[in-house]
CSV table of C-alpha atoms and ligand atoms in Angstrom, one decimal:
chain,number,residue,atom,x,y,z
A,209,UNK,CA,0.0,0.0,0.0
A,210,UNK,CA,2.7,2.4,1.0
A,211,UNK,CA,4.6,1.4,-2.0
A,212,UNK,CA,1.9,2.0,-4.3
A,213,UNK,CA,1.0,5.1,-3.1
A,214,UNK,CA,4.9,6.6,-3.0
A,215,UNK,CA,4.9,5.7,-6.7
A,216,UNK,CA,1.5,7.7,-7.2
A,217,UNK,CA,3.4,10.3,-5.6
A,218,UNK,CA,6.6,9.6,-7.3
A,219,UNK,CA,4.7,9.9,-11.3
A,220,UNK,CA,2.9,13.0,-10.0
A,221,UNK,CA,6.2,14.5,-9.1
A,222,UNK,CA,8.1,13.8,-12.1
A,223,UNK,CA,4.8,14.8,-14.4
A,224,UNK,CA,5.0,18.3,-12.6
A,225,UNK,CA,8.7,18.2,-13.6
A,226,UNK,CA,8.1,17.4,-17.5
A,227,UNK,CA,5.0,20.3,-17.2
A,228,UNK,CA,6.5,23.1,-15.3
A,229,UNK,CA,10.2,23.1,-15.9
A,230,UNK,CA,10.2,27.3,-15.8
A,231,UNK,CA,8.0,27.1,-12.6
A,232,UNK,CA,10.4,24.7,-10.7
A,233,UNK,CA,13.8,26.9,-11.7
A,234,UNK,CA,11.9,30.2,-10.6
A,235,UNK,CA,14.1,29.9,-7.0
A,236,UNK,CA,16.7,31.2,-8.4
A,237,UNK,CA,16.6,34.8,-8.5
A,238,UNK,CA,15.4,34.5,-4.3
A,239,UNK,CA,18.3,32.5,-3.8
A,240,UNK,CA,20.2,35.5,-4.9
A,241,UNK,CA,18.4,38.1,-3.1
A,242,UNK,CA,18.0,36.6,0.1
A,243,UNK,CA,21.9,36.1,0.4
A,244,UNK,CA,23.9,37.8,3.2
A,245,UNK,CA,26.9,38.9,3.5
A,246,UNK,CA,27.5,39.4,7.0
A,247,UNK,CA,29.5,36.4,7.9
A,248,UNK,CA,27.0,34.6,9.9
A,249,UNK,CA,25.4,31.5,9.1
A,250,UNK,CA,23.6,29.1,11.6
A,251,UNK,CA,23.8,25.5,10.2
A,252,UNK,CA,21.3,23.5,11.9
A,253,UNK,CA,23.1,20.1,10.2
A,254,UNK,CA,24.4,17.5,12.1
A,255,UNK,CA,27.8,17.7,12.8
A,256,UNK,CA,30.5,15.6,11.0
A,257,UNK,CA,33.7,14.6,12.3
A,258,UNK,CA,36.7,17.0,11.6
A,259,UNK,CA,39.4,15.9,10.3
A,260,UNK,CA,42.4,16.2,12.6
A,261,UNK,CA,44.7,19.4,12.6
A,262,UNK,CA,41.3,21.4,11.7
A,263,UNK,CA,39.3,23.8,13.9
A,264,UNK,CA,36.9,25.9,13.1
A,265,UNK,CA,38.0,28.9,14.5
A,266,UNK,CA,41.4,27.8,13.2
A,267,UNK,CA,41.8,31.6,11.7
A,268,UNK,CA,39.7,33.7,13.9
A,269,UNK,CA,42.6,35.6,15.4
A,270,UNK,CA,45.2,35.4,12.3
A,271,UNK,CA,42.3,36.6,10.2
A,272,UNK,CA,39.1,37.6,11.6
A,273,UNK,CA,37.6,38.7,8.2
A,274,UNK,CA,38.4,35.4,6.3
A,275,UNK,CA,34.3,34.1,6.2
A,276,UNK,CA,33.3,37.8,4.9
A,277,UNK,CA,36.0,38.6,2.2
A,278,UNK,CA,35.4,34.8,0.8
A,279,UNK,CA,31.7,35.4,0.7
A,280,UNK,CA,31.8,39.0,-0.9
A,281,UNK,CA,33.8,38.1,-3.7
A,282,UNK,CA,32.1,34.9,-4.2
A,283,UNK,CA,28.4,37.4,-4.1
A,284,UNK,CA,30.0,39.3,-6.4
A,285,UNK,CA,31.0,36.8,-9.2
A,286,UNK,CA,28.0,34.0,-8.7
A,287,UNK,CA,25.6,37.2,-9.4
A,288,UNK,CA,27.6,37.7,-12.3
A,289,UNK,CA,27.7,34.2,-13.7
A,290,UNK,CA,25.7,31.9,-11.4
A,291,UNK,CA,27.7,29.2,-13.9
A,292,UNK,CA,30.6,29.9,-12.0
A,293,UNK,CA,29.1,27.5,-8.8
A,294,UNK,CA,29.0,24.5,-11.0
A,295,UNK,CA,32.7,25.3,-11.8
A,296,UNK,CA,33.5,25.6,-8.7
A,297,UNK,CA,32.0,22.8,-7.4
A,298,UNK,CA,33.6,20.4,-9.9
A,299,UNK,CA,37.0,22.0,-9.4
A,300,UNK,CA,36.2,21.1,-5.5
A,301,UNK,CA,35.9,17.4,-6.6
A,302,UNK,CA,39.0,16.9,-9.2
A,303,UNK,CA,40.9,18.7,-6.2
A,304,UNK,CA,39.9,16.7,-3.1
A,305,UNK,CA,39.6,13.0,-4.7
A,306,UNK,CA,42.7,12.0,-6.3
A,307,UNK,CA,44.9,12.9,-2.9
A,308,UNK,CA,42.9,15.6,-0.7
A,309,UNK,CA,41.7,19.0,-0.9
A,310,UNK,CA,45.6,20.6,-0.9
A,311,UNK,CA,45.1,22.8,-4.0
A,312,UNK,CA,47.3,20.6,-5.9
A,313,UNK,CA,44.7,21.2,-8.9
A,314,UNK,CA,45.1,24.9,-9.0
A,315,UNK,CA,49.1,24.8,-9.9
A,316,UNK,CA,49.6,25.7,-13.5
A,317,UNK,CA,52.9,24.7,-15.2
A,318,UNK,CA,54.8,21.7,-15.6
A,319,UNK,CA,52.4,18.2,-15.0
A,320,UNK,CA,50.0,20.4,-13.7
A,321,UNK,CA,46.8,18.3,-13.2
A,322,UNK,CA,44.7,20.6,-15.8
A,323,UNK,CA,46.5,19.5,-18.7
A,324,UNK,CA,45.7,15.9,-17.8
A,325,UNK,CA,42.7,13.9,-19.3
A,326,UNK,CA,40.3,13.8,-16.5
A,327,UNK,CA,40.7,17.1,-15.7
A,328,UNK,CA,37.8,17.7,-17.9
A,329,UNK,CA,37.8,20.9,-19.3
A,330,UNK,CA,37.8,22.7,-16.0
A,331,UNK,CA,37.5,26.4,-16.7
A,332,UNK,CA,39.8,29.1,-15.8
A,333,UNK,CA,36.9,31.3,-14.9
A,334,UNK,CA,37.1,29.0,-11.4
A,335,UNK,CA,41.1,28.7,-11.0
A,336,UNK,CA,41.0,32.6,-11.2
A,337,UNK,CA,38.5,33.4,-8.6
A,338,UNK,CA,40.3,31.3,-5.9
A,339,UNK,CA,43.7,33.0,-6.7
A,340,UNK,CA,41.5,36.7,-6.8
A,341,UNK,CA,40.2,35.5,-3.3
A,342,UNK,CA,43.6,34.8,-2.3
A,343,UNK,CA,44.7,37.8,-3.1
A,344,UNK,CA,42.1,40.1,-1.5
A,345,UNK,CA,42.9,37.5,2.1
A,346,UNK,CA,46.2,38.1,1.8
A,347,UNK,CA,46.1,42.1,1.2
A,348,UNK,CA,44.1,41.8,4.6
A,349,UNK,CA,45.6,39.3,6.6
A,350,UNK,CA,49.1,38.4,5.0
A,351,UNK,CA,49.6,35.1,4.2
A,352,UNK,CA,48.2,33.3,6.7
A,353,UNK,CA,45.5,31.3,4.9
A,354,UNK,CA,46.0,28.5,2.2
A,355,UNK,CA,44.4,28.7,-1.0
A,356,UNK,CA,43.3,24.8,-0.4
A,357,UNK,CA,40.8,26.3,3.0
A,358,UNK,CA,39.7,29.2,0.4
A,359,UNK,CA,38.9,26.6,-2.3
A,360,UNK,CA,36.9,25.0,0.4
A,361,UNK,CA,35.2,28.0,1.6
A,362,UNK,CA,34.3,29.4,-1.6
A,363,UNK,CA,33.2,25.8,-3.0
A,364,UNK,CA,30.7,25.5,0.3
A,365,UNK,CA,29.5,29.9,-0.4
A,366,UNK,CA,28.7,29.1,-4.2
A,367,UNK,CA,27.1,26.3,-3.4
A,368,UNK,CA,24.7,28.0,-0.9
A,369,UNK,CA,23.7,31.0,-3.6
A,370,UNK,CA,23.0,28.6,-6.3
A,371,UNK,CA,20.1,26.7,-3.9
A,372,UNK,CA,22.1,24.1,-2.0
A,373,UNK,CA,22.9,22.9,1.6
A,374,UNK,CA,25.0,25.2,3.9
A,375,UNK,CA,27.6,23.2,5.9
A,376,UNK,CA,30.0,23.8,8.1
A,377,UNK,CA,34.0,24.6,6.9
A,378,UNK,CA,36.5,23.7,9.6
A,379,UNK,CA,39.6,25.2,8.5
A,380,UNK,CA,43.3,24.7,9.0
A,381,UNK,CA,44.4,22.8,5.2
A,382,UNK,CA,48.1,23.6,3.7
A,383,UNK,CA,48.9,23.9,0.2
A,384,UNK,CA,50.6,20.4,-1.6
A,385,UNK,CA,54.0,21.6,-2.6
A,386,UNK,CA,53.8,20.3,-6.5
A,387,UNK,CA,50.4,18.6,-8.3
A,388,UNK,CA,49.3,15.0,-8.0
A,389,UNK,CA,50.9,12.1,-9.5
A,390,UNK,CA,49.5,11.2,-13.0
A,391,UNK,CA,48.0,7.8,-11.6
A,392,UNK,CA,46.3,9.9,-8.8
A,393,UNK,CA,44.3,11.6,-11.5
A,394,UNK,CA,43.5,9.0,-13.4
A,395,UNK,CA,41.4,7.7,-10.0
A,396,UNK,CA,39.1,10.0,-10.8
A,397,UNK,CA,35.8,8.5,-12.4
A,398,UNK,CA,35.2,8.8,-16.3
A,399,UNK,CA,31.6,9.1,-17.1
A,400,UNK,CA,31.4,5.5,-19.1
A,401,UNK,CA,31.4,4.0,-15.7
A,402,UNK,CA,28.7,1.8,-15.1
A,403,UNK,CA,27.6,1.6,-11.1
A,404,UNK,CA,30.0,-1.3,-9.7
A,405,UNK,CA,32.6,1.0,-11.1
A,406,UNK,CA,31.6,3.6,-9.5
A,407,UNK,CA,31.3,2.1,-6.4
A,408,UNK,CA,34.7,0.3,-6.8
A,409,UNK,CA,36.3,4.0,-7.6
A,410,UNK,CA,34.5,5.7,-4.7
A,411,UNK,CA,35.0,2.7,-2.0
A,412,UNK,CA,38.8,3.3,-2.6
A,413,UNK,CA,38.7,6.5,-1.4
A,414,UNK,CA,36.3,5.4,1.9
A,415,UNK,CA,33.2,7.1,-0.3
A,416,UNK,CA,30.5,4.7,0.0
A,417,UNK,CA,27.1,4.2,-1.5
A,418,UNK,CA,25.5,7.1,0.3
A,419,UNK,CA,28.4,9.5,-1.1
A,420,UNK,CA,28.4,7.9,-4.6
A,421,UNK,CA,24.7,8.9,-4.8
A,422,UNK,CA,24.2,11.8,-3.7
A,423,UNK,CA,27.7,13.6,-4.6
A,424,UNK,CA,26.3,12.5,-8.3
A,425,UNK,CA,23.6,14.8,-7.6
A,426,UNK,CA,26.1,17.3,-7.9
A,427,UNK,CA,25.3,16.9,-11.8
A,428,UNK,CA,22.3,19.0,-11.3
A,429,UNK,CA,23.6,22.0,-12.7
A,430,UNK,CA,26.6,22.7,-14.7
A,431,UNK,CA,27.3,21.7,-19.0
A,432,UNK,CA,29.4,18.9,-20.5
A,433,UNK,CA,30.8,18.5,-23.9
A,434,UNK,CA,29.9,16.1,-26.6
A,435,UNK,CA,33.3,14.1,-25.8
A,436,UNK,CA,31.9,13.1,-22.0
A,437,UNK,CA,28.4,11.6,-23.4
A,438,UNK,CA,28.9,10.4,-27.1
A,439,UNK,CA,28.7,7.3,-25.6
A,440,UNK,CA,24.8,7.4,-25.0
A,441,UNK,CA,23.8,8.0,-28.8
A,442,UNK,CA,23.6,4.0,-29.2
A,443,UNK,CA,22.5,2.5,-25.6
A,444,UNK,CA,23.7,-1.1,-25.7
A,445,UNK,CA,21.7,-2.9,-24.5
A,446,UNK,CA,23.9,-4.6,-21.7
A,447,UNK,CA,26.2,-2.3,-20.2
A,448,UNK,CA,24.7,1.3,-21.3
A,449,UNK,CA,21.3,1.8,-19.5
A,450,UNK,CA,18.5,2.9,-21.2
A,451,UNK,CA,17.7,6.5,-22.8
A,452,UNK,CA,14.8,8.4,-23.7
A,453,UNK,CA,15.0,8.0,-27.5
A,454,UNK,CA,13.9,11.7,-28.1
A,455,UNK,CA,16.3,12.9,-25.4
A,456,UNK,CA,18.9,10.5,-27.3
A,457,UNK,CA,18.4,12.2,-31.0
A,458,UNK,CA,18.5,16.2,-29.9
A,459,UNK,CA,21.9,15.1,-28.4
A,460,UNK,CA,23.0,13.4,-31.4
A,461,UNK,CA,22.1,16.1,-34.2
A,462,UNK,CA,23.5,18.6,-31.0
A,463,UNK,CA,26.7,17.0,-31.2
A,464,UNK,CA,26.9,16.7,-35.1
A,465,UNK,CA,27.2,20.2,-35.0
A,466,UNK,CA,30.1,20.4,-32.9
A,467,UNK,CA,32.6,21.5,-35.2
A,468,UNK,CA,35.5,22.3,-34.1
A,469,UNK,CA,35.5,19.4,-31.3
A,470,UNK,CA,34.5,21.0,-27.9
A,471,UNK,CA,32.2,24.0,-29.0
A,472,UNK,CA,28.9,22.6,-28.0
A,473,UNK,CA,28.3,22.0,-24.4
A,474,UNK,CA,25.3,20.2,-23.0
A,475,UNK,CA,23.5,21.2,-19.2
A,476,UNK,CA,23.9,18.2,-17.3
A,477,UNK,CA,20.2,18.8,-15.8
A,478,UNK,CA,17.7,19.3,-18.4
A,479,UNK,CA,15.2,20.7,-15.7
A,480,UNK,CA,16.6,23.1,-13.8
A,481,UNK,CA,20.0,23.8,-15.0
A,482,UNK,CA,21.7,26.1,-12.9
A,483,UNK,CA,19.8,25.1,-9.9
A,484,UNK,CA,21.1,23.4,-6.7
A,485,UNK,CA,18.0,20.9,-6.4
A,486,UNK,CA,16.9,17.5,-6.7
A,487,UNK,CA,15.7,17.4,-10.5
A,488,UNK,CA,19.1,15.5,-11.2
A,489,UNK,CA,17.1,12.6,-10.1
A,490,UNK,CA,13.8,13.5,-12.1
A,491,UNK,CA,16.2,13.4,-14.8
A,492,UNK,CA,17.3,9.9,-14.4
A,493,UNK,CA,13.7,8.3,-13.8
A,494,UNK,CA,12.8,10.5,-17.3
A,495,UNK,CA,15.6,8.4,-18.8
A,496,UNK,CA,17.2,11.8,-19.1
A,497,UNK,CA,20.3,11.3,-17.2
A,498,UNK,CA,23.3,12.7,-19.4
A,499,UNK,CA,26.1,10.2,-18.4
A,500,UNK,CA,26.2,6.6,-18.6
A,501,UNK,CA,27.4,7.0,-14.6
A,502,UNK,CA,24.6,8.9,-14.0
A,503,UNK,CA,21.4,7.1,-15.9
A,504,UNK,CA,23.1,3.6,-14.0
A,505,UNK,CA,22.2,5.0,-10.6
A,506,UNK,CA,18.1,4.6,-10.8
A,507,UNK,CA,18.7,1.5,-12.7
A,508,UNK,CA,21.3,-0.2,-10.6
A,509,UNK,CA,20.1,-2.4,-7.8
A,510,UNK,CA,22.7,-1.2,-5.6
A,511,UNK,CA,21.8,2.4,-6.0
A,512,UNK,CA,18.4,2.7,-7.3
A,513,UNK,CA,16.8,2.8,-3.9
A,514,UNK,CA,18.6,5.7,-2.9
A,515,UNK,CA,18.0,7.9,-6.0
A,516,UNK,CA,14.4,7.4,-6.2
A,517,UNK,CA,14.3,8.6,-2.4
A,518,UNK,CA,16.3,11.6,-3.4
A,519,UNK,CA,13.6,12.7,-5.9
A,520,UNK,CA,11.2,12.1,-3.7
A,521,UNK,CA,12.8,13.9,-0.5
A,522,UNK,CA,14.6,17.3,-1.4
A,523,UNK,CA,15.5,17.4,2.0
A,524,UNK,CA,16.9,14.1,2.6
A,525,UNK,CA,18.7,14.5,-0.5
A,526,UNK,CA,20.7,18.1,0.5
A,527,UNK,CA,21.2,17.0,3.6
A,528,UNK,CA,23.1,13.6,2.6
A,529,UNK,CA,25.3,15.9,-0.2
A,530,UNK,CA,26.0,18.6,2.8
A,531,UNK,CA,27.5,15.0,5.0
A,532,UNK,CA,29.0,13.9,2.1
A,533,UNK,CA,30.9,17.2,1.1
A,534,UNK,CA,32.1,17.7,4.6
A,535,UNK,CA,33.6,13.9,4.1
A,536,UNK,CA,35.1,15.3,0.9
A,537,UNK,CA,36.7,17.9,2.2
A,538,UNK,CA,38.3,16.5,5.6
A,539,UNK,CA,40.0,13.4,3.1
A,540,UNK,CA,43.8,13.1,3.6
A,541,UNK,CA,44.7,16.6,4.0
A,542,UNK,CA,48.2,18.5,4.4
A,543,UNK,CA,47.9,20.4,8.4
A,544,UNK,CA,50.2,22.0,10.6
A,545,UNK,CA,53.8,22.1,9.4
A,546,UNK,CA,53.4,19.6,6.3
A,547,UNK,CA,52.9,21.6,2.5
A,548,UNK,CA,52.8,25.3,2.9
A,549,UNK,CA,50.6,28.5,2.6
A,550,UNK,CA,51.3,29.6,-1.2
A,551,UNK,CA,51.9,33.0,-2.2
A,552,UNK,CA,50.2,32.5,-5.2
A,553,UNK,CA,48.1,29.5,-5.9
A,554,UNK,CA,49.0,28.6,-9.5
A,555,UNK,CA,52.8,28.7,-8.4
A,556,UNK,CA,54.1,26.8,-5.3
A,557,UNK,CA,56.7,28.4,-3.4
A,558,UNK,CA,59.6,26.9,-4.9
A,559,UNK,CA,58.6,28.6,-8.4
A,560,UNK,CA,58.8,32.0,-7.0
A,561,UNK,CA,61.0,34.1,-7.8
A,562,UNK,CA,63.3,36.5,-5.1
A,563,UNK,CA,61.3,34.7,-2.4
A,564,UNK,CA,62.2,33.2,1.0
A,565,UNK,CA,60.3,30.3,1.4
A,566,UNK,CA,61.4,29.8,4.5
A,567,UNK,CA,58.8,30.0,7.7
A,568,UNK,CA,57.5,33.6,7.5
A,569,UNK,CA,53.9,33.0,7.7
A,570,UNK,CA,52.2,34.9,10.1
A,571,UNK,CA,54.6,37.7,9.5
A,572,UNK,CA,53.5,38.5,6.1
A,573,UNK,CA,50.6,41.0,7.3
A,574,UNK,CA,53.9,43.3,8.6
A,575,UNK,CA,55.4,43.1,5.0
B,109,HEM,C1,30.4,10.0,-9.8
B,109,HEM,C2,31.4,10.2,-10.7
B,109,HEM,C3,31.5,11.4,-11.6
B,109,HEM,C4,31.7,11.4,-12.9
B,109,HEM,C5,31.9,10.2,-13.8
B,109,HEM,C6,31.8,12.8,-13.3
B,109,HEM,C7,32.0,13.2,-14.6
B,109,HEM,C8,31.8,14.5,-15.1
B,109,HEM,C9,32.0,14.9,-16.4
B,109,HEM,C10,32.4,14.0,-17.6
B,109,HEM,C11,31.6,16.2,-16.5
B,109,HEM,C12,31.6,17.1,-17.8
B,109,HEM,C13,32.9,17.6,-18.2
B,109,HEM,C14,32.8,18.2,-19.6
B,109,HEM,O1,32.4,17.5,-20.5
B,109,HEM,O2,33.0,19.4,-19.7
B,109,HEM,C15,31.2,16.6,-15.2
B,109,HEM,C16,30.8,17.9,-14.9
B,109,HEM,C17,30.5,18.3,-13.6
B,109,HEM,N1,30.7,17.5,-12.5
B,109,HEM,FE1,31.1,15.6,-12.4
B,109,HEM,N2,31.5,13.6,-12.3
B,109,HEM,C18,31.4,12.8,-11.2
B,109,HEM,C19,31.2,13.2,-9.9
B,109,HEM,C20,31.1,14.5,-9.5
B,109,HEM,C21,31.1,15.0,-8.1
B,109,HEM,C22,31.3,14.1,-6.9
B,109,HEM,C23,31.0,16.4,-8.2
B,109,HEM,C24,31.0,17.4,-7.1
B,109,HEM,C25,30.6,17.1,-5.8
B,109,HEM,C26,30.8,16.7,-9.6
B,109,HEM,C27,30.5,18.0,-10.1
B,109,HEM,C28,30.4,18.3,-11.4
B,109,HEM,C29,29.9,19.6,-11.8
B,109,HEM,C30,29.4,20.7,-11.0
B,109,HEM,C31,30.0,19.6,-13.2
B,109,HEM,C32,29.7,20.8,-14.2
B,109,HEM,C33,30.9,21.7,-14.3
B,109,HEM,C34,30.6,23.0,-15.0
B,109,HEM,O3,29.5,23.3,-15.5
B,109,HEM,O4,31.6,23.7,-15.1
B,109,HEM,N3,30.9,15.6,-10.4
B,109,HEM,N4,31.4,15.6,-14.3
B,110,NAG,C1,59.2,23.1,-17.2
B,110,NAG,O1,60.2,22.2,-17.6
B,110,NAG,C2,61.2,22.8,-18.5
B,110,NAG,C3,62.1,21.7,-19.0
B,110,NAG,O2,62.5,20.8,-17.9
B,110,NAG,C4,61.9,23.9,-17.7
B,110,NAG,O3,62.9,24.5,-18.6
B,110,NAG,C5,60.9,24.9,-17.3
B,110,NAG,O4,61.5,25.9,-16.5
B,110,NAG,C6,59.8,24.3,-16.4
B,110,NAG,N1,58.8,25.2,-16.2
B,110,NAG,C7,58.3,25.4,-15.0
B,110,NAG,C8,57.3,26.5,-14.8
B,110,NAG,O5,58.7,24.8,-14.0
B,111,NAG,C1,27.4,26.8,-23.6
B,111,NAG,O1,26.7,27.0,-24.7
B,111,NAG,C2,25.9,28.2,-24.7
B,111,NAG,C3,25.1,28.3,-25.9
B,111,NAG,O2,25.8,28.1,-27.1
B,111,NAG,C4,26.9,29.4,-24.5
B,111,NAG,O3,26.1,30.6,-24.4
B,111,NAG,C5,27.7,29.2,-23.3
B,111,NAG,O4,28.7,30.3,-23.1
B,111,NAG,C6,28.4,27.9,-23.3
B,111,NAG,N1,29.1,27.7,-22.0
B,111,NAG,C7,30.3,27.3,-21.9
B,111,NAG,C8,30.8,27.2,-20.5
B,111,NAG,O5,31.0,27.1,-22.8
B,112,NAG,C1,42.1,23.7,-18.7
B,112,NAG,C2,43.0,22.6,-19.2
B,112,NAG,O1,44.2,22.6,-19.0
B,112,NAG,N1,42.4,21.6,-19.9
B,112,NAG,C3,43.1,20.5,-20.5
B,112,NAG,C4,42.5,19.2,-20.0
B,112,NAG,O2,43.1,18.1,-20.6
B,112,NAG,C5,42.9,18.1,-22.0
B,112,NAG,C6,43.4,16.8,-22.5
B,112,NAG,O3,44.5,16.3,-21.9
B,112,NAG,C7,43.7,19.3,-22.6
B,112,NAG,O4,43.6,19.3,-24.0
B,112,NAG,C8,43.1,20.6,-22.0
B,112,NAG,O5,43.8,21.7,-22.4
């Protein structure tokens, strides 16, 4: 009885979805309005474990206006470009999973990790805000903050203005000293994955089920290019789940257009696309889903439990992302004397020139 009736509920849901896609994305322009800027937010989430060598008053006295001058310029360039969240938010992930959130994906130069294949096409608009942040930190406080805890920061503010969960920052990350290893990239998950991949790729990071799902969710706003989901012109039957056949040709004559390779991009969420929300999963019961890893979620036995619930339950759905990001974040991190605070973060230390690299931080402010 229950069943039938949540699937009553579950059709009427994703009807409304297919009816009023305008009506559901009209949040946005609130979301803006209603954002503050006074450094206080109350989060009534529960409370994660920190990760060790993190407080979260771990700059209050080195740099009381950290929370503000993070959220101001963040205001400022998500009012602008409310794209620039989903960038954000990806850059988050290709920094945090391969070996922690250390900033290691923000250094440019030799084997930097944006000229490697799973970087994805992250966009500079991202890169350049954290190092503008950085900046406008360090003109106040000297360089006392890392640009891995700003990352972090501005990740968890973009988030909020673009609809989604507010969580808690503890703080206290250093910068990695050079990029990740090739082979650490390459952990990162392609989108041909099918669900025990997924799983696989996430358990090896201690990312279960729960994070898999709703971290996917993250695809909810935010474009791809034809190269991440050629794949899903001609479903195969076995290991490429099934897509709405409409859906299916507008992506294909799309993506004959692309010429030259890499002009055309896609929004990952037909419904609401530059909404924090839970359409992502309207998407996938609609057979909408863009990526093969994304469509195999509802299908998978494993997983399709889960996702169904998330479109059903907003609520349960932010507040399992907001758990999982805080995991995200606290991974294998650089604190207290390991890494360093960079003076600029495309460059470690060692690149700069006419610099002493040696222990000065907390001094800088005087310089
Ligand atoms: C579960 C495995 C995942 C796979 C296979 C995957 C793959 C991808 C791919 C292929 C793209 C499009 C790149 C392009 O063509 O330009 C993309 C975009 C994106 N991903 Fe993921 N991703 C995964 C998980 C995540 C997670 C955990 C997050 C964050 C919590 C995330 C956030 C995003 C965002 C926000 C975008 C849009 C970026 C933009 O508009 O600039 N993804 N992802
Ligand atoms: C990159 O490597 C080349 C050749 O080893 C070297 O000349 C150059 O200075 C390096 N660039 C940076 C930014 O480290
Ligand atoms: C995606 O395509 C649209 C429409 O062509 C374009 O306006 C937008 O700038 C593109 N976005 C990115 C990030 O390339
Ligand atoms: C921003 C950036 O550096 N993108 C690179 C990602 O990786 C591809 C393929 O290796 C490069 O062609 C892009 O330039």
């Amino acid at each position: 009885m229950a069943c039938s009736r949540a699937m009553v509920a579950m059709i009427g849901l994703v009807v409304a979805a297919l009816l009023f896609p305008a009506a559901l994305s009209s949040t946005r322009p609130d979301q803006l309005i209603s954002m503050t800027t006074d450094g206080q937010y109350h989060s009534t989430r529960p409370v994660v474990t920190i990760a060790d060598g993190l407080t979260a008053d771990y700059h209050d006295v080195s740099c009381p206006d950290l929370r503000g001058i993070v959220r101001t310029a963040v205001v400022e360039a998500v009012q602008g470009d409310i794209t620039i969240a989903a960038d954000l938010l990806r850059m988050f992930f290709h920094d945090c999973f391969p070996q922690g959130c250390d900033a290691s994906v923000l250094l440019t130069g030799n084997n930097s990790e944006q000229g490697m294949g799973p970087n994805l096409t992250l966009r500079p608009v991202a890169l350049n805000l954290i190092e503008s942040i950085r900046a406008a930190v360090h003109r106040a406080c000297g360089r006392t903050v890392s640009c891995a805890d700003l990352t972090v920061l501005a990740t968890r503010d973009s988030l909020v203005l673009a609809g989604g969960p507010h969580f808690d920052v503890a703080l206290g990350r250093r910068d990695a000293l050079a990029p990740a290893s090739q082979d650490l990239v390459f952990t990162l998950p392609a989108p041909s994955f099918t669900v025990p991949e997924l799983l696989k790729s996430f358990g090896d990071r201690n990312l279960d089920k729960a994070d898999l799902v709703s971290l996917s969710g993250a695809h909810t706003f935010g474009i791809a290019h034809c190269s991440s989901f050629s794949d899903r012109f001609t479903p195969d039957v076995d290991t490429n789940p099934a897509i709405d056949p409409n859906f299916a040709a507008k992506l294909k004559a799309k993506c004959a257009k692309d010429v030259p390779a890499g002009t055309v991009n896609q929004t990952l969420d037909v419904r609401t696309p530059d909404v924090f929300d839970n359409k992502y999963y309207f998407d996938l019961i609609a057979k909408q889903g863009l990526f093969k890893s994304d469509q195999g979620l509802i299908v998978h036995p494993d997983t399709t439990r889960m996702a169904t619930r998330f479109s059903l339950n907003q609520g349960a759905f932010l507040e399992q992302f907001a758990k999982s990001m805080v995991k995200m974040s606290n991974m294998d991190l650089l604190t207290g004397s390991q890494g360093e605070i960079r003076f600029n973060c495309a460059v470690p230390n060692s690149r700069v020139e006419g610099i002493e690299t040696a222990s000065d931080e907390g001094h800088a402010a005087a310089m």
